Short mmCIF file of C-alpha atoms in Angstrom, two decimals:
data_model
loop_
_atom_site.label_atom_id
_atom_site.label_comp_id
_atom_site.label_asym_id
_atom_site.label_seq_id
_atom_site.Cartn_x
_atom_site.Cartn_y
_atom_site.Cartn_z
CA ALA A 206 83.96 91.84 99.80
CA ASP A 207 80.34 90.96 100.61
CA ASN A 208 79.07 93.73 102.88
CA ALA A 209 75.87 91.86 103.76
CA SER A 210 77.30 88.57 104.99
CA GLN A 211 79.96 86.93 107.08
CA TYR A 212 81.37 83.51 106.37
CA ILE A 213 83.28 80.78 108.14
CA LEU A 214 85.52 78.73 105.85
CA ILE A 215 86.19 75.12 106.78
CA ALA A 216 88.98 73.41 104.83
CA SER A 217 89.07 69.64 104.41
CA ASN A 218 91.55 67.64 102.39
CA LEU A 219 89.28 67.72 99.31
CA LYS A 220 87.44 71.06 99.39
CA VAL A 221 86.57 74.16 101.40
CA VAL A 222 83.03 74.75 102.66
CA ALA A 223 81.94 78.39 103.11
CA LYS A 224 79.09 78.78 105.61
CA ASN A 225 77.04 81.99 105.47
CA LEU A 226 76.44 83.04 109.08
CA THR A 227 73.37 85.07 108.10
CA THR A 228 71.46 82.47 106.10
CA GLY A 229 73.16 79.25 107.18
CA ALA A 230 73.67 78.31 103.53
CA THR A 231 76.88 76.51 102.55
CA THR A 232 78.91 76.72 99.36
CA ASP A 233 81.66 74.36 98.23
CA ILE A 234 84.90 75.96 97.05
CA ILE A 235 86.87 73.43 95.07
CA TYR A 236 90.63 72.89 94.80
CA PRO A 237 92.55 72.66 91.53
CA VAL A 238 92.33 69.24 89.89
CA GLY A 239 94.63 66.76 91.60
CA GLU A 240 95.37 69.05 94.57
CA THR A 241 94.63 68.18 98.20
CA VAL A 242 95.26 69.88 101.53
CA PRO A 243 97.29 67.98 104.17
CA PRO A 244 96.34 67.94 107.88
CA GLU A 245 99.10 70.38 108.86
CA ALA A 246 98.01 73.06 106.38
CA ASP A 247 97.17 76.60 107.52
CA MET A 248 94.58 79.06 106.20
CA ILE A 249 94.34 82.86 106.57
CA GLN A 250 92.49 85.79 105.02
CA ALA A 251 94.58 88.69 103.72
CA PHE A 252 94.51 91.17 100.82
CA ASN A 253 90.84 90.34 100.14
CA LYS A 254 91.88 86.75 99.47
CA VAL A 255 92.03 83.49 101.36
CA PHE A 256 95.30 81.54 101.33
CA ILE A 257 95.97 77.91 102.20
CA PHE A 258 99.63 77.19 102.98
CA ARG A 259 100.91 73.64 102.46
CA ASN A 260 104.45 73.33 103.81
CA GLY A 261 106.71 72.54 100.84
CA GLN A 262 103.87 72.65 98.29
CA THR A 263 102.54 75.52 96.17
CA ALA A 264 100.09 77.57 98.25
CA LEU A 265 96.47 77.94 97.18
CA GLU A 266 94.49 81.20 96.96
CA TRP A 267 90.85 82.18 96.48
CA ASP A 268 89.64 85.65 95.47
CA GLY A 269 86.44 85.60 97.53
CA ASP A 270 84.09 85.29 94.57
CA LEU A 271 81.21 82.93 95.42
CA THR A 272 79.44 83.24 92.07
CA GLY A 273 79.49 80.47 89.49
CA THR A 274 81.75 77.65 90.66
CA PRO A 275 84.07 79.17 93.24
CA ALA A 276 87.51 77.63 93.24
CA PHE A 277 90.96 77.97 94.72
CA THR A 278 93.90 78.33 92.35
CA LYS A 279 97.60 77.76 92.89
CA VAL A 280 99.71 80.87 93.50
CA ALA A 281 102.39 81.65 90.93
CA SER A 282 105.55 79.54 91.10
CA GLY A 283 108.59 78.81 88.96
CA ALA A 284 111.04 81.34 87.58
CA TYR A 285 110.32 85.00 88.41
CA SER A 286 110.75 87.56 85.65
CA GLN A 287 112.16 90.94 86.62
CA PRO A 288 109.79 93.89 86.02
CA LYS A 289 109.72 95.09 82.40
CA GLN A 290 110.05 98.62 81.13
CA LEU A 291 106.65 100.22 80.51
CA SER A 292 105.99 102.73 77.75
CA PRO A 293 102.78 104.77 78.05
CA THR A 294 101.49 106.32 74.83
CA ARG A 295 101.27 109.69 76.56
CA VAL A 296 101.58 111.40 79.93
CA ASP A 297 99.60 114.47 80.95
CA ILE A 298 100.18 116.62 84.04
CA VAL A 299 97.52 118.87 85.56
CA ASP A 300 98.04 120.61 88.90
CA GLY A 301 100.59 118.07 90.13
CA LYS A 302 98.60 115.03 89.04
CA ALA A 303 100.18 112.99 86.25
CA THR A 304 98.15 110.56 84.15
CA ALA A 305 99.92 107.90 82.10
CA THR A 306 97.82 106.35 79.33
CA PHE A 307 98.72 102.94 77.89
CA ALA A 308 97.75 101.23 74.64
CA SER A 309 96.21 98.21 76.38
CA LEU A 310 95.74 96.49 79.70
CA ALA A 311 98.65 94.17 78.90
CA ALA A 312 100.88 97.21 78.30
CA MET A 313 100.31 98.24 81.94
CA ASN A 314 101.99 94.95 82.95
CA GLY A 315 100.51 94.73 86.44
CA LEU A 316 101.37 98.29 87.49
CA ASN A 317 99.16 98.46 90.58
CA VAL A 318 98.16 101.03 93.16
CA GLY A 319 100.97 101.42 95.69
CA ASP A 320 103.68 100.24 93.29
CA ILE A 321 106.85 102.30 93.05
CA PHE A 322 108.29 102.93 89.60
CA ILE A 323 111.34 104.80 88.30
CA ILE A 324 111.67 107.15 85.34
CA GLU A 325 114.00 105.63 82.72
CA SER A 326 113.38 108.17 79.93
CA VAL A 327 112.41 111.84 80.39
CA GLY A 328 110.04 111.99 77.39
CA SER A 329 109.44 114.63 74.74
CA PRO A 330 109.21 117.45 75.50
CA ALA A 331 111.69 116.70 78.30
CA THR A 332 109.58 116.74 81.45
CA PHE A 333 110.78 114.16 83.96
CA THR A 334 114.17 113.40 85.52
CA ILE A 335 115.84 110.03 85.03
CA GLY A 336 115.99 108.03 88.26
CA THR A 337 113.10 109.81 89.99
CA GLU A 338 110.74 107.47 91.85
CA TYR A 339 106.95 107.83 91.92
CA LEU A 340 104.09 105.95 93.55
CA VAL A 341 101.01 104.75 91.65
CA ALA A 342 97.98 106.54 93.15
CA SER A 343 95.19 105.05 91.04
CA ARG A 344 94.60 102.63 88.19
CA ASP A 345 91.82 102.47 85.57
CA ASN A 346 91.55 99.09 83.85
CA THR A 347 88.93 100.37 81.40
CA LEU A 348 90.78 103.44 80.11
CA PHE A 349 94.23 101.85 80.64
CA LYS A 350 95.47 104.69 82.83
CA VAL A 351 97.44 105.12 86.03
CA THR A 352 97.90 108.33 87.98
CA PHE A 353 100.70 109.56 90.21
CA PHE A 354 101.58 112.87 91.85
CA VAL A 355 104.52 115.01 90.75
CA GLN A 356 106.11 118.33 91.66
CA LEU A 357 106.26 119.45 88.03
CA ALA A 358 104.67 122.05 85.77
CA ASN A 359 101.57 121.25 83.75
CA ALA A 360 102.27 119.34 80.53
CA THR A 361 100.21 117.83 77.72
CA ASN A 362 100.81 114.77 75.59
CA VAL A 363 104.35 114.03 76.76
CA SER A 364 105.53 111.08 74.65
CA GLY A 365 108.46 108.70 74.93
CA VAL A 366 108.36 108.42 78.73
CA ILE A 367 109.64 105.04 79.95
CA LEU A 368 108.73 103.71 83.38
CA GLN A 369 110.19 100.74 85.19
CA GLN A 370 109.08 99.10 88.39
CA ARG A 371 111.85 98.82 90.94
CA VAL A 372 113.99 95.73 90.33
CA SER A 373 115.45 93.61 93.08
CA VAL A 374 119.10 93.57 94.08
CA GLY A 375 121.47 90.64 94.37
CA LEU A 376 119.56 87.36 94.31
CA GLY A 377 116.44 88.77 92.61
CA PHE A 378 112.74 88.45 93.29
CA SER A 379 111.02 85.18 94.10
CA HIS A 380 107.47 83.85 94.05
CA MET A 381 105.90 82.67 97.32
CA PRO A 382 108.29 80.06 98.80
CA ALA A 383 105.78 77.32 99.80
CA PRO A 384 105.57 78.27 103.49
CA PRO A 385 103.90 76.27 106.27
CA PHE A 386 102.09 79.42 107.46
CA ALA A 387 102.18 83.21 107.19
CA THR A 388 100.96 86.28 109.03
CA TYR A 389 99.68 89.64 107.78
CA HIS A 390 101.87 92.55 108.88
CA GLN A 391 102.01 96.13 107.56
CA ARG A 392 100.36 95.27 104.22
CA ARG A 393 102.76 92.36 103.71
CA LEU A 394 102.69 88.62 104.17
CA VAL A 395 105.54 87.42 106.40
CA MET A 396 106.40 83.72 106.47
CA PRO A 397 109.15 81.20 107.28
CA TYR A 398 111.67 80.99 104.43
CA ARG A 399 112.38 77.26 104.34
CA PHE A 400 112.16 76.51 100.63
CA GLU A 401 113.77 77.94 97.49
CA VAL A 402 111.51 78.38 94.49
CA ASN A 403 112.94 76.50 91.51
CA ASP A 404 112.61 77.53 87.86
CA ALA A 405 110.19 74.69 87.17
CA VAL A 406 106.57 75.34 88.15
CA ASP A 407 105.50 73.80 91.50
CA SER A 408 109.09 72.82 92.27
CA PHE A 409 110.81 73.73 95.54
CA THR A 410 114.06 72.82 97.26
CA SER A 411 114.57 72.76 101.01
CA ARG A 412 117.10 75.41 102.04
CA GLY A 413 118.04 73.54 105.21
CA ILE A 414 117.43 76.79 107.12
CA LEU A 415 114.67 76.95 109.72
CA ASP A 416 115.40 80.26 111.49
CA GLU A 417 114.72 82.69 108.65
CA VAL A 418 111.60 84.60 107.53
CA ILE A 419 110.80 86.52 104.36
CA ALA A 420 108.26 89.27 103.65
CA SER A 421 106.25 89.98 100.51
CA ASP A 422 106.23 93.30 98.74
CA ILE A 423 103.59 95.78 99.93
CA LEU A 424 100.12 94.67 98.76
CA ASP A 425 101.76 92.03 96.56
CA THR A 426 101.66 88.45 97.83
CA ASP A 427 103.53 87.17 94.78
CA THR A 428 106.79 89.16 95.07
CA TYR A 429 109.55 88.48 97.62
CA ASP A 430 112.93 90.23 97.59
CA ARG A 431 115.59 87.73 98.65
CA ILE A 432 117.95 90.42 99.96
CA TYR A 433 116.04 93.16 101.78
CA ALA A 434 112.94 91.14 102.67
CA GLN A 435 114.53 88.23 104.51
CA TYR A 436 115.68 88.06 108.13
CA ARG A 437 117.57 85.33 109.91
CA PHE A 438 117.62 84.79 113.67
CA ASN A 439 120.12 82.88 115.80
CA ALA A 440 122.07 81.50 112.84
CA GLY A 441 124.36 78.66 113.83
CA THR A 442 122.25 77.57 116.78
CA ALA A 443 119.68 74.80 117.17
CA ASP A 444 116.76 77.19 116.83
CA TYR A 445 113.87 77.58 114.40
CA VAL A 446 110.86 79.81 113.76
CA VAL A 447 107.71 78.58 115.51
CA GLY A 448 105.36 81.54 115.10
CA LEU A 449 104.97 85.18 114.05
CA HIS A 450 102.80 87.86 115.61
CA SER A 451 102.07 91.35 114.28
CA PHE A 452 101.94 94.02 116.98
CA ALA A 453 101.44 97.79 117.05
CA GLU A 454 103.93 100.46 115.95
CA ASP A 455 105.27 98.29 113.11
CA SER A 456 106.52 95.61 115.48
CA LEU A 457 106.70 91.98 114.36
CA LEU A 458 107.36 89.41 117.06
CA VAL A 459 109.25 86.33 115.89
CA PHE A 460 108.86 83.39 118.25
CA ASN A 461 111.63 80.84 117.82
CA ARG A 462 111.79 77.55 119.65
CA ASN A 463 114.47 78.84 122.02
CA SER A 464 114.33 82.62 121.65
CA ILE A 465 112.14 85.63 120.85
CA HIS A 466 113.05 88.41 118.41
CA LEU A 467 111.60 91.74 117.28
CA VAL A 468 111.55 93.15 113.73
CA GLN A 469 110.69 96.85 113.30
CA ASN A 470 110.41 99.42 110.49
CA THR A 471 109.16 96.92 107.91
CA ILE A 472 107.36 99.58 105.88
CA ASN A 473 110.76 100.32 104.34
CA LEU A 474 112.54 96.97 104.26
CA GLU A 475 115.93 98.54 103.64
CA ALA A 476 115.63 100.34 106.99
CA ALA A 477 114.18 97.40 108.93
CA SER A 478 115.97 96.32 112.10
CA THR A 479 115.98 93.15 114.16
CA ARG A 480 116.94 92.53 117.76
CA LEU A 481 116.99 89.69 120.21
CA LEU A 482 114.50 90.07 123.05
CA THR A 483 115.48 86.95 124.95
CA ASN A 484 117.22 83.64 124.42
CA GLU A 485 116.14 82.31 127.80
CA VAL A 486 112.66 81.34 126.71
CA GLY A 487 111.00 80.35 123.44
CA CYS A 488 107.64 79.20 122.13
CA VAL A 489 106.65 75.54 121.68
CA ALA A 490 103.28 75.98 119.93
CA ARG A 491 102.43 78.59 117.28
CA LYS A 492 98.71 78.55 118.00
CA SER A 493 99.28 79.19 121.69
CA ILE A 494 100.32 82.79 120.87
CA VAL A 495 97.50 85.15 121.88
CA GLN A 496 97.51 88.93 122.28
CA VAL A 497 95.58 90.44 125.18
CA GLY A 498 95.81 94.23 125.22
CA ASN A 499 99.49 95.12 125.41
CA GLN A 500 100.46 91.58 126.46
CA VAL A 501 101.29 88.58 124.28
CA ILE A 502 100.83 85.18 125.95
CA PHE A 503 102.32 81.89 124.73
CA LEU A 504 103.29 78.39 125.79
CA SER A 505 106.97 77.74 126.51
CA ASP A 506 108.97 74.83 127.92
CA ASN A 507 108.38 76.07 131.45
CA GLY A 508 104.71 76.90 131.10
CA VAL A 509 102.67 79.87 129.91
CA TYR A 510 104.63 83.12 129.65
CA GLY A 511 103.58 86.67 128.89
CA THR A 512 105.42 89.58 127.33
CA GLN A 513 104.29 93.17 127.74
CA PHE A 514 104.83 96.30 125.67
CA LEU A 515 105.48 99.16 128.05
CA ASP A 516 107.14 102.57 127.84
CA GLU A 517 106.13 103.40 124.26
CA TYR A 518 106.04 99.77 123.15
CA ASN A 519 109.38 98.73 124.55
CA LEU A 520 109.03 95.00 125.10
CA ARG A 521 109.41 93.53 128.57
CA GLY A 522 109.21 89.83 129.41
CA THR A 523 107.88 88.29 132.58
CA GLU A 524 110.51 86.58 134.70
CA THR A 525 108.33 83.70 135.86
CA PRO A 526 105.58 81.81 134.01
CA LEU A 527 102.02 83.08 134.40
CA SER A 528 101.07 79.43 134.82
CA GLU A 529 103.26 78.88 137.90
CA PRO A 530 100.21 78.45 140.21
CA ILE A 531 99.06 75.45 138.11
CA ASN A 532 102.51 74.12 137.31
CA GLU A 533 101.55 70.56 138.20
CA THR A 534 98.84 70.67 135.55
CA ILE A 535 101.23 72.13 132.98
CA LYS A 536 103.66 69.27 133.64
CA ARG A 537 101.03 66.79 132.47
CA ILE A 538 101.07 68.14 128.89
CA ASN A 539 102.44 65.54 126.48
CA LYS A 540 105.71 67.14 125.36
CA GLU A 541 105.94 64.87 122.33
CA ALA A 542 102.89 66.60 120.86
CA TRP A 543 102.66 69.95 122.64
CA GLU A 544 103.45 71.85 119.44
CA GLN A 545 99.80 71.13 118.56
CA SER A 546 98.53 73.09 121.58
CA VAL A 547 95.91 75.76 120.78
CA ALA A 548 94.85 78.70 122.94
CA VAL A 549 92.20 81.43 122.99
CA TYR A 550 91.43 84.33 125.32
CA PHE A 551 87.79 84.46 126.44
CA ASP A 552 85.92 85.93 129.41
CA ASN A 553 89.13 87.27 130.97
CA ARG A 554 90.79 83.88 130.84
CA TYR A 555 93.46 82.25 128.70
CA PHE A 556 92.24 78.79 127.69
CA ILE A 557 94.79 76.34 126.30
CA ALA A 558 94.15 72.86 124.92
CA GLY A 559 97.14 70.56 125.23
CA SER A 560 97.54 67.30 123.37
CA ARG A 561 96.83 64.15 125.40
CA ILE A 562 96.75 65.91 128.72
CA MET A 563 95.56 63.82 131.64
CA PRO A 564 91.90 64.34 132.73
CA SER A 565 91.24 67.66 134.48
CA SER A 566 91.36 71.21 133.17
CA SER A 567 92.72 74.55 134.26
CA THR A 568 92.51 78.14 133.13
CA ILE A 569 94.73 81.09 133.84
CA SER A 570 93.11 84.34 134.95
#
């Protein structure tokens, strides 16, 4: 949130160093006491925060504040409580804008901008309709107020209104499930769903499922619906999620080891759809996935492939590897470690670094 500076964050096992690209100054950002970051951790910026994911361990987050002693904290874990009913002291409506006033900040119970809530009690005088959903438009932490828009007549000092944030169905909500990585897509975090969050804090159990992803609530990295927000691909096959890539028109590409899938319409999770794009090729290295215009390039078993979005973002895959002209070089990649391959697109070329490749180098134009 610093408009005057840009930073590069470098995470080690003991701390993060933030380097100011304008001044060159560095600032240490510490971890919680007793916490370290393993070599295979992953770090991203999303929702004005920085997250460090530690496969099977509670993720860390930092709010971007460099004042004082900046520090990462652990994200919430343990048992997840369903949303509570909220009782504003009064609700006023003026020209379609409703303002709910609460007795304290705690009484607002985390009702944030973008949250959907449902009317549980119509109030006195009777103004609202039970079951009607509204969206929080603004929030004032000083005056303890939230606003939302309604198609109702003006009203003053409506008391007894009860609001409730939408509860989950079936298995309930969950905290962040200790993922190995995540990607930002349509105001959500999407990540592999490999671990179940236990009731005890910082406790997780492997689900034994590697081909499933789960998405957070909109603008809420702490809430995951275990029914509508999870998607499984190629169940019953020897396949697993390697990487995720957010594309245009609400399209999320899911790269499995032996297949590629597409998830669409994730703004409304209940209406989201998934489909198989191909089970003839998969991705071997998450960090080899690079978008170039309407094409997404990645490393597969047979070399570097590309997929293109054509005809109003209808995905089409290339039949032969882009790397076919340098296939002999591709064959020299150490397959025992090629999941560590990393790629970037620069100067009209796709550069890929393979693990323990024999001397020589090649690029793909």
